[in-house]
Coordinates of C-alpha atoms in Angstrom, one line a residue:
M201 CA 110.1 89.3 96.2
L202 CA 112.2 92.0 94.9
A203 CA 109.4 94.5 94.2
A204 CA 107.8 94.3 97.6
A205 CA 105.2 96.9 97.0
L206 CA 104.1 95.2 93.7
L207 CA 104.2 91.5 94.4
A208 CA 102.5 89.2 96.8
V209 CA 103.3 86.5 99.3
T210 CA 104.1 83.4 97.5
S211 CA 102.9 80.1 98.9
T212 CA 104.6 77.8 96.5
G213 CA 105.4 74.3 97.6
C214 CA 105.9 70.8 96.4
T215 CA 105.9 67.1 97.2
T216 CA 103.5 65.0 99.1
G217 CA 100.9 66.6 101.3
K218 CA 98.5 64.1 103.0
S219 CA 95.1 64.9 101.4
S220 CA 92.2 62.8 100.4
T221 CA 92.5 64.0 96.9
T222 CA 96.2 64.1 96.5
Q223 CA 97.6 61.9 93.7
S224 CA 100.4 60.0 95.4
S225 CA 100.8 56.6 93.8
T226 CA 104.2 55.5 92.6
A227 CA 103.0 55.1 89.0
Q228 CA 101.6 58.6 88.9
T229 CA 104.7 60.1 90.3
Q230 CA 106.9 58.3 87.8
A231 CA 104.6 59.4 85.0
Q232 CA 104.8 63.0 86.1
T233 CA 108.6 62.9 86.4
Q234 CA 108.9 61.3 82.9
S235 CA 106.7 63.9 81.3
T236 CA 108.8 66.6 82.9
R237 CA 112.1 65.1 81.5
T238 CA 110.8 64.5 78.0
A239 CA 110.5 67.7 75.9
P240 CA 107.6 67.8 73.5
P241 CA 108.2 68.6 69.9
R242 CA 109.3 72.1 69.1
N243 CA 107.4 74.2 66.6
A244 CA 110.3 75.3 64.3
D245 CA 108.3 78.2 63.0
A246 CA 108.0 79.6 66.5
A247 CA 111.7 79.6 66.9
R248 CA 112.2 81.4 63.6
Q249 CA 109.9 84.3 64.4
T250 CA 111.3 87.9 64.5
L251 CA 110.4 90.1 67.3
S252 CA 109.0 93.6 66.4
W253 CA 110.3 95.9 69.0
K254 CA 108.4 99.2 69.5
A255 CA 108.0 102.0 72.1
C256 CA 106.3 100.6 75.2
P257 CA 102.8 101.8 76.1
P258 CA 102.0 102.3 79.8
P259 CA 101.5 99.1 81.8
T260 CA 97.9 98.0 81.8
A261 CA 95.7 97.8 84.9
A262 CA 96.2 94.0 84.7
E263 CA 99.9 94.6 85.2
G264 CA 99.4 97.0 88.0
G265 CA 99.9 100.1 85.8
S266 CA 97.7 102.5 87.6
S267 CA 100.2 105.4 87.2
G268 CA 99.4 105.6 83.5
R269 CA 103.0 106.4 82.7
A270 CA 105.0 104.7 79.9
P271 CA 108.4 103.3 80.9
G272 CA 110.5 105.9 79.0
P273 CA 112.6 106.0 75.8
D274 CA 115.2 103.4 77.0
W275 CA 112.5 100.7 76.9
E276 CA 111.0 98.8 74.1
C277 CA 108.3 96.1 74.0
A278 CA 107.5 93.2 71.7
T279 CA 105.3 90.1 71.6
L280 CA 106.5 86.5 71.5
H281 CA 104.2 84.0 70.0
A282 CA 104.3 80.7 71.8
P283 CA 102.4 77.5 71.7
L284 CA 99.5 77.5 74.2
D285 CA 99.9 73.7 74.5
Y286 CA 103.4 72.5 74.0
A287 CA 102.0 69.0 73.4
K288 CA 100.4 70.5 70.3
P289 CA 102.9 73.1 69.2
R290 CA 102.1 73.1 65.5
S291 CA 98.5 74.3 65.8
N292 CA 98.3 77.9 64.6
A293 CA 95.1 78.4 66.5
N294 CA 96.7 77.0 69.7
S295 CA 99.0 79.9 70.6
I296 CA 99.5 82.5 73.3
D297 CA 101.2 85.9 73.1
I298 CA 104.0 86.6 75.7
A299 CA 104.6 90.3 76.3
L300 CA 108.3 91.2 76.5
I301 CA 110.2 94.4 77.5
R302 CA 113.9 95.3 77.2
A303 CA 116.5 98.0 77.6
K304 CA 119.6 97.5 75.5
A305 CA 123.1 97.2 76.9
T306 CA 124.8 100.5 77.2
D307 CA 128.2 99.1 76.2
Q308 CA 127.4 97.2 73.0
A309 CA 131.0 96.6 72.3
H310 CA 131.2 94.3 75.3
R311 CA 127.7 93.0 75.3
I312 CA 127.3 89.5 76.7
G313 CA 123.6 88.9 75.7
S314 CA 120.2 89.2 77.3
L315 CA 119.7 88.9 81.0
V316 CA 116.1 87.6 81.6
F317 CA 114.4 88.6 84.8
N318 CA 111.5 86.9 86.6
F319 CA 110.4 88.8 89.8
G320 CA 108.2 86.0 91.3
G321 CA 104.7 85.8 92.5
P322 CA 104.0 83.6 90.7
G323 CA 101.9 86.3 89.0
G324 CA 104.2 89.3 89.0
S325 CA 104.4 91.4 85.9
G326 CA 107.9 91.8 84.5
I327 CA 106.6 94.5 82.1
A328 CA 105.7 96.7 85.1
T329 CA 108.4 95.7 87.5
L330 CA 111.7 95.8 85.6
P331 CA 111.5 99.5 84.5
A332 CA 110.4 100.5 88.0
F333 CA 113.6 99.0 89.6
A334 CA 116.0 99.4 86.7
D335 CA 118.3 101.8 88.6
D336 CA 119.3 98.8 90.7
Y337 CA 120.6 97.0 87.6
K338 CA 122.5 99.9 85.9
K339 CA 125.8 98.0 86.2
L340 CA 124.4 94.8 84.8
R341 CA 122.9 96.8 81.9
T342 CA 126.4 97.9 80.8
R343 CA 126.9 94.4 79.3
Y344 CA 123.4 92.9 79.1
D345 CA 120.2 93.8 77.5
L346 CA 117.8 93.8 80.5
V347 CA 114.8 91.7 79.5
S348 CA 111.6 90.7 81.3
F349 CA 108.2 89.5 80.5
D350 CA 104.7 88.8 81.7
P351 CA 104.6 85.0 82.0
R352 CA 101.7 83.2 80.4
G353 CA 98.5 83.9 82.5
V354 CA 100.0 87.2 83.8
G355 CA 99.1 90.8 83.0
R356 CA 99.4 91.4 79.2
S357 CA 100.1 87.7 78.5
S358 CA 96.4 86.5 78.7
G359 CA 96.4 87.4 82.4
V360 CA 94.0 85.3 84.4
T361 CA 90.9 87.1 85.6
C362 CA 88.3 85.6 88.0
L363 CA 86.1 88.4 89.5
D364 CA 85.5 92.0 88.8
D365 CA 87.0 94.8 91.0
R366 CA 84.0 95.2 93.3
Q367 CA 83.7 91.4 93.8
L368 CA 87.5 91.3 94.6
D369 CA 87.0 94.1 97.2
A370 CA 84.5 91.9 99.0
Y371 CA 86.5 88.7 98.5
Y372 CA 89.7 90.1 100.1
A373 CA 87.9 91.9 102.9
A374 CA 86.1 88.7 104.0
D375 CA 87.4 86.7 106.9
A376 CA 90.1 84.4 105.8
T377 CA 90.6 82.8 109.3
P378 CA 87.3 81.2 110.1
S379 CA 86.4 79.6 113.4
G380 CA 83.6 77.1 113.6
P381 CA 81.7 75.2 111.0
A382 CA 79.7 78.2 109.7
G383 CA 82.8 80.2 109.1
E384 CA 84.6 77.3 107.4
K385 CA 81.6 76.7 105.1
A386 CA 81.5 80.3 104.1
L387 CA 85.2 80.3 103.3
V388 CA 85.0 77.2 101.2
E389 CA 82.0 78.6 99.3
R390 CA 83.9 81.8 98.6
V391 CA 86.9 79.9 97.3
A392 CA 84.6 77.8 95.1
A393 CA 82.9 80.9 93.7
Y394 CA 86.4 82.4 93.0
A395 CA 87.5 79.3 91.2
A396 CA 84.3 79.2 89.2
G397 CA 84.9 82.8 88.1
C398 CA 88.4 81.9 87.0
E399 CA 87.1 79.0 84.9
R400 CA 84.3 81.2 83.4
N401 CA 86.6 84.1 82.5
S402 CA 89.9 82.4 81.8
G403 CA 89.1 78.7 81.2
K404 CA 91.1 78.5 78.0
V405 CA 94.4 79.3 79.6
L406 CA 94.0 77.7 83.0
P407 CA 95.4 74.2 82.0
H408 CA 98.4 75.8 80.4
V409 CA 99.8 78.4 82.8
G410 CA 102.0 76.1 84.8
T411 CA 105.7 76.6 85.5
E412 CA 106.9 74.0 83.1
N413 CA 105.2 75.8 80.2
A414 CA 106.7 79.1 81.4
A415 CA 110.1 77.5 81.4
R416 CA 109.6 76.3 77.8
D417 CA 108.5 79.9 76.9
M418 CA 111.8 81.1 78.3
D419 CA 113.8 78.7 76.1
L420 CA 111.8 79.9 73.1
M421 CA 112.5 83.4 74.2
R422 CA 116.3 82.7 74.5
E423 CA 116.3 81.3 71.0
V424 CA 114.4 84.1 69.4
L425 CA 116.5 86.7 71.2
G426 CA 119.5 85.1 69.6
D427 CA 121.3 83.8 72.7
A428 CA 123.0 80.4 72.8
K429 CA 122.6 80.3 76.6
L430 CA 119.9 81.7 78.9
H431 CA 121.4 84.3 81.4
Y432 CA 118.9 84.6 84.2
F433 CA 118.0 86.6 87.2
G434 CA 115.2 84.9 89.2
V435 CA 113.7 86.2 92.4
S436 CA 111.4 84.3 94.8
Y437 CA 109.1 82.1 92.7
G438 CA 111.4 83.1 89.9
T439 CA 114.0 80.7 91.5
E440 CA 111.6 77.8 91.1
L441 CA 110.9 78.8 87.5
G442 CA 114.7 78.9 87.0
G443 CA 115.2 75.6 88.6
V444 CA 112.6 73.9 86.4
Y445 CA 114.2 75.6 83.4
A446 CA 117.6 74.2 84.5
H447 CA 116.2 70.8 84.8
L448 CA 114.6 70.8 81.3
F449 CA 117.5 72.6 79.6
P450 CA 120.7 72.1 81.6
D451 CA 122.9 72.6 78.6
K452 CA 121.3 76.0 77.9
V453 CA 121.9 77.5 81.3
G454 CA 124.3 80.5 81.1
R455 CA 125.1 82.7 84.1
A456 CA 122.1 82.4 86.5
L457 CA 121.2 84.0 89.9
F458 CA 118.6 82.6 92.3
D459 CA 117.7 85.2 94.9
G460 CA 115.1 84.8 97.7
V461 CA 115.0 81.1 97.1
V462 CA 111.9 78.9 97.1
D463 CA 112.3 75.5 98.7
P464 CA 111.6 72.9 96.0
S465 CA 111.5 70.0 98.4
A466 CA 108.6 71.4 100.6
D467 CA 105.0 70.4 100.0
P468 CA 102.2 73.0 100.3
V469 CA 101.7 72.4 104.0
Q470 CA 105.5 72.6 104.7
S471 CA 105.8 75.7 102.5
A472 CA 103.0 77.5 104.2
L473 CA 104.3 76.5 107.7
A474 CA 107.7 77.8 106.8
Q475 CA 106.3 81.1 105.7
A476 CA 104.4 81.4 109.0
Q477 CA 107.7 80.9 110.8
G478 CA 109.4 83.3 108.4
F479 CA 107.0 86.1 108.9
E480 CA 107.0 85.5 112.6
L481 CA 110.8 85.8 112.6
A482 CA 110.6 89.0 110.5
L483 CA 108.0 90.4 112.9
T484 CA 110.2 89.6 115.9
N485 CA 113.2 91.3 114.2
Y486 CA 111.1 94.3 113.4
M487 CA 109.9 94.7 116.9
G488 CA 113.5 94.3 118.3
A489 CA 114.8 97.0 115.9
C490 CA 111.9 99.3 116.6
A491 CA 112.4 99.1 120.4
K492 CA 116.0 100.3 120.0
T493 CA 114.9 103.6 118.4
S494 CA 111.3 104.3 119.7
D495 CA 109.1 104.1 122.7
N496 CA 106.0 103.7 120.6
C497 CA 106.6 100.1 119.2
P498 CA 103.7 97.6 119.0
T499 CA 104.0 94.3 120.8
E500 CA 102.9 90.9 119.5
P501 CA 100.0 90.7 122.0
Q502 CA 98.9 94.1 120.9
I503 CA 98.9 93.1 117.3
R504 CA 97.0 90.0 118.0
A505 CA 94.4 91.9 120.0
L506 CA 94.0 94.5 117.2
L507 CA 93.4 91.7 114.6
E508 CA 91.0 90.0 116.9
R509 CA 89.0 93.3 117.3
L510 CA 89.0 93.8 113.5
G511 CA 87.6 90.3 113.1
T512 CA 84.4 91.4 114.7
K513 CA 84.4 95.2 114.2
P514 CA 86.3 96.6 111.2
I515 CA 87.3 100.2 111.2
P516 CA 87.1 102.9 108.5
G517 CA 89.8 102.8 105.9
A518 CA 89.5 104.9 102.7
A519 CA 86.9 105.6 100.0
G520 CA 84.1 104.0 101.9
R521 CA 86.1 100.8 102.5
D522 CA 86.8 99.3 105.9
L523 CA 89.9 97.7 107.3
T524 CA 89.1 94.1 108.2
R525 CA 91.2 91.5 109.9
S526 CA 92.1 89.8 106.6
L527 CA 93.2 93.1 105.0
A528 CA 95.1 94.2 108.1
T529 CA 96.9 90.8 108.3
G530 CA 97.9 91.1 104.6
G531 CA 99.1 94.7 105.2
I532 CA 101.3 93.7 108.2
A533 CA 102.8 90.9 106.1
Q534 CA 103.4 93.3 103.2
S535 CA 105.3 95.6 105.5
L536 CA 107.7 92.8 106.5
Y537 CA 109.0 92.3 103.0
S538 CA 111.6 95.1 103.5
K539 CA 113.0 97.2 106.3
D540 CA 112.0 100.2 104.2
F541 CA 108.4 99.5 105.2
W542 CA 109.0 99.0 109.0
D543 CA 108.2 102.7 109.8
Y544 CA 104.9 102.4 107.9
L545 CA 104.1 99.3 110.0
T546 CA 104.6 101.2 113.2
E547 CA 102.5 104.1 112.0
G548 CA 99.8 101.9 110.5
I549 CA 99.3 99.9 113.7
E550 CA 99.2 103.1 115.8
D551 CA 96.7 104.6 113.4
A552 CA 94.5 101.5 113.5
E553 CA 94.6 101.5 117.3
N554 CA 93.1 105.0 117.1
G555 CA 90.4 104.0 114.6
D556 CA 92.2 105.0 111.4
G557 CA 92.7 102.1 109.0
R558 CA 93.9 103.9 105.9
L559 CA 97.6 103.0 106.1
L560 CA 97.2 99.3 106.8
L561 CA 94.5 99.1 104.2
S562 CA 96.9 100.6 101.6
L563 CA 99.5 98.0 102.5
G564 CA 96.9 95.3 102.3
D565 CA 95.8 96.5 98.9
A566 CA 99.4 96.4 97.7
M567 CA 99.5 92.7 98.8
N568 CA 96.4 92.0 96.8
G569 CA 97.4 93.9 93.7
R570 CA 94.8 96.7 94.0
G571 CA 95.8 100.0 92.5
Q572 CA 94.9 103.4 93.9
D573 CA 92.3 103.7 91.1
G574 CA 90.4 100.7 92.5
H575 CA 91.5 98.3 89.7
Y576 CA 93.2 95.0 90.5
S577 CA 96.1 93.6 88.6
T578 CA 96.1 89.9 87.7
L579 CA 98.7 89.3 90.5
Q580 CA 96.7 87.2 92.9
S581 CA 94.5 85.5 90.3
S582 CA 97.6 84.5 88.3
L583 CA 99.3 83.3 91.5
N584 CA 96.3 81.0 92.2
A585 CA 96.2 79.7 88.6
I586 CA 99.9 79.0 88.3
T587 CA 100.1 77.4 91.8
C588 CA 97.1 75.2 91.2
A589 CA 98.2 74.2 87.7
D590 CA 101.5 73.1 89.2
F591 CA 100.7 71.3 92.4
A592 CA 98.4 68.3 92.8
Q593 CA 97.6 68.7 96.5
R594 CA 94.0 69.7 97.4
Y595 CA 93.1 70.1 101.0
T596 CA 89.7 69.9 102.7
A597 CA 88.6 72.2 105.5
A598 CA 88.7 69.3 107.9
E599 CA 92.3 68.5 107.0
I600 CA 93.3 72.2 107.5
E601 CA 91.5 72.5 110.7
Q602 CA 93.6 69.6 112.1
R603 CA 96.7 71.5 111.3
V604 CA 95.7 74.9 112.7
P605 CA 97.3 74.3 116.1
E606 CA 100.7 73.6 114.4
F607 CA 100.4 76.8 112.4
R608 CA 99.5 78.8 115.6
K609 CA 102.6 77.4 117.3
A610 CA 104.7 78.7 114.4
S611 CA 103.1 82.1 114.5
S612 CA 100.4 83.6 116.8
V613 CA 99.9 86.4 114.3
F614 CA 100.1 84.7 110.9
G615 CA 99.5 81.0 111.7
D616 CA 95.7 80.9 111.1
F617 CA 96.0 83.1 108.0
M618 CA 98.7 80.8 106.5
A619 CA 96.9 77.6 107.4
W620 CA 93.6 78.6 105.7
S621 CA 95.5 79.8 102.6
L622 CA 95.8 76.1 101.8
T623 CA 92.2 76.3 100.5
Q624 CA 93.4 78.2 97.5
C625 CA 93.4 75.1 95.2
T626 CA 90.4 73.4 96.8
G627 CA 87.8 72.8 94.0
W628 CA 90.1 74.3 91.4
P629 CA 88.9 73.2 87.9
V630 CA 92.4 72.1 86.7
K631 CA 94.4 69.2 88.1
G632 CA 97.9 69.9 89.3
A633 CA 100.8 68.7 87.2
W634 CA 103.2 67.3 89.8
Q635 CA 103.8 66.4 93.4
T636 CA 107.2 68.1 93.4
P637 CA 109.0 70.3 90.8
D638 CA 112.1 68.5 89.6
V639 CA 115.0 70.9 89.6
S640 CA 117.8 68.5 89.2
A641 CA 120.1 70.0 86.6
K642 CA 123.1 67.7 86.0
G643 CA 125.4 69.3 83.4
S644 CA 124.2 72.9 84.1
A645 CA 126.6 75.8 84.4
P646 CA 127.1 77.1 88.0
I647 CA 124.0 78.7 89.4
L648 CA 124.5 81.3 92.2
V649 CA 122.0 80.6 95.0
V650 CA 121.6 83.4 97.5
G651 CA 119.7 82.9 100.8
N652 CA 118.8 85.7 103.2
T653 CA 118.7 84.6 106.9
G654 CA 115.9 87.1 107.7
D655 CA 113.7 86.4 104.6
P656 CA 110.0 86.1 105.6
A657 CA 108.5 84.9 102.4
T658 CA 111.2 82.4 101.2
P659 CA 112.9 81.4 104.5
Y660 CA 116.6 80.8 104.5
G661 CA 116.5 77.0 104.6
G662 CA 115.0 77.0 101.1
A663 CA 118.4 78.1 99.6
K664 CA 120.1 75.0 101.1
H665 CA 117.4 72.7 99.8
M666 CA 117.5 74.3 96.3
A667 CA 121.2 73.8 96.2
Q668 CA 120.8 70.1 97.2
E669 CA 118.0 69.5 94.7
L670 CA 120.0 71.1 91.8
G671 CA 122.5 68.4 92.3
P672 CA 126.3 68.1 92.9
G673 CA 128.5 70.7 91.3
V674 CA 125.7 73.0 90.2
A675 CA 124.8 75.4 93.0
V676 CA 127.2 78.0 94.4
E677 CA 125.7 79.1 97.8
L678 CA 126.0 82.6 99.2
T679 CA 124.4 83.7 102.5
Y680 CA 123.3 87.2 103.3
R681 CA 122.8 87.8 107.0
G682 CA 120.1 90.5 106.7
E683 CA 116.4 91.3 106.6
G684 CA 113.7 91.5 103.9
H685 CA 112.8 89.4 100.9
G686 CA 115.8 88.7 98.7
A687 CA 119.3 90.0 99.0
Y688 CA 120.5 91.7 95.8
D689 CA 118.4 94.8 96.3
S690 CA 119.1 95.1 100.0
G691 CA 121.8 97.6 99.4
N692 CA 124.5 95.2 100.8
A693 CA 127.7 95.9 98.8
C694 CA 129.1 92.4 99.5
V695 CA 126.1 90.6 97.9
K696 CA 125.9 93.0 95.0
G697 CA 129.6 92.7 94.3
A698 CA 129.6 88.9 94.3
V699 CA 126.5 88.8 92.1
D700 CA 127.8 91.4 89.6
A701 CA 131.2 89.7 89.4
Y702 CA 129.5 86.4 88.5
L703 CA 127.0 87.8 86.0
L704 CA 129.4 90.2 84.4
D705 CA 132.7 88.5 84.5
G706 CA 131.9 84.8 85.3
T707 CA 133.8 84.9 88.6
V708 CA 132.3 82.3 90.9
P709 CA 132.3 83.3 94.6
E710 CA 134.2 81.2 97.1
P711 CA 132.1 78.3 98.4
D712 CA 129.6 79.2 101.2
K713 CA 130.5 82.9 101.1
I714 CA 128.8 84.9 103.9
C715 CA 127.8 88.6 103.5
S716 CA 126.5 90.7 106.4

């Protein structure tokens, strides 16, 4: 994801995983596809609402706003009122507030419209993220109002909460890579308790936080903002959200960028396996680059041995908290989102080898959405809720255990961790909506799809599959031969120039353009 220090690993995925509880009959699949293609009635009053823009308050703790600082005078915030249930859009009591933020175009005489950002997750707060990275979009802001939002179930938009901060500390510290029946039983029980907490604290919104509803919110947003077309900048999961939008509203797609592209054809197992391979590739690339400049680089066996020791004997971290195997694995993964974090990874592993877990713990906390003040954002709880509202697959411990060797082959460091992440929807109180998100978008304007060959979280092959799923004549593919998650914010002038030319001037890059 674009904001690597703010957003988490996404484990989105689609289609048919073999599970005892997976809905996979032809009739069910056809019914799901039909429901996706048929738009429910629109509440005309919602489309006629007027947004009341005001100075923005500081981001809340739920959005990761531990700094306590408001975004500044260029930014203004408003609330969009949307139907909670689009199947019942005319019920005034059945509504949800969507928090918006924007900075107006600096060249109003040549303004194109609004450019709506989603930074992924799912579960990332646009309210917190867009102002933090606005300098990267200065050129785009000349002709666009930069707009982002907390999607339903995220942050200020009825963000999903499951456990309190102390409970989350214990939950994320617990071993997420069990071995043996007792460990598996404990993991399943923790996941069940987490799901029960989500239902207890956020049960009203859980059935309605899926991607299709978020896409409908974006179309309502487009209309209320006064734009005939939705101009869109989607990163990571934001590309899946953009693909679903393009499927539902192909005639409303304006200029759109998909960066750090999710594979819409992969089921949850395939998606998690691809991420294991992606993080393994990023780790290999990190170690290779480190070895060229330092004699103090960790090796993969060294990292595995460190994690194994932490699994039985955690080390001190900070504020009375220990660095456990799960937190260290998350911290290592977090550091692979960008080359900017590679030096921290080297230092963090060296420190941990010497009994100091503070740096890896800090990186692990960033992965989990924990602020320095000890409060958690809704990042991970929203990720779970959106993922499980979308996907019908539910995996048992026995099914996952059978696949662990396959995951270990993909990555000796991340394989077990990614395999057991498939428990995230086991026992979830809401059924998933689909087997696969339909992103076919016949009739859409061109969508620029950018894949990064070194991307750990959304591996490069996802861009090709997204282009295929969008359908003939829709996707324009661009390849970035680089490292990190996403491409636009990599600093590569070729990528940035091609994207800016399309979003600002409508100039479509040459087919299969390569930037390096």
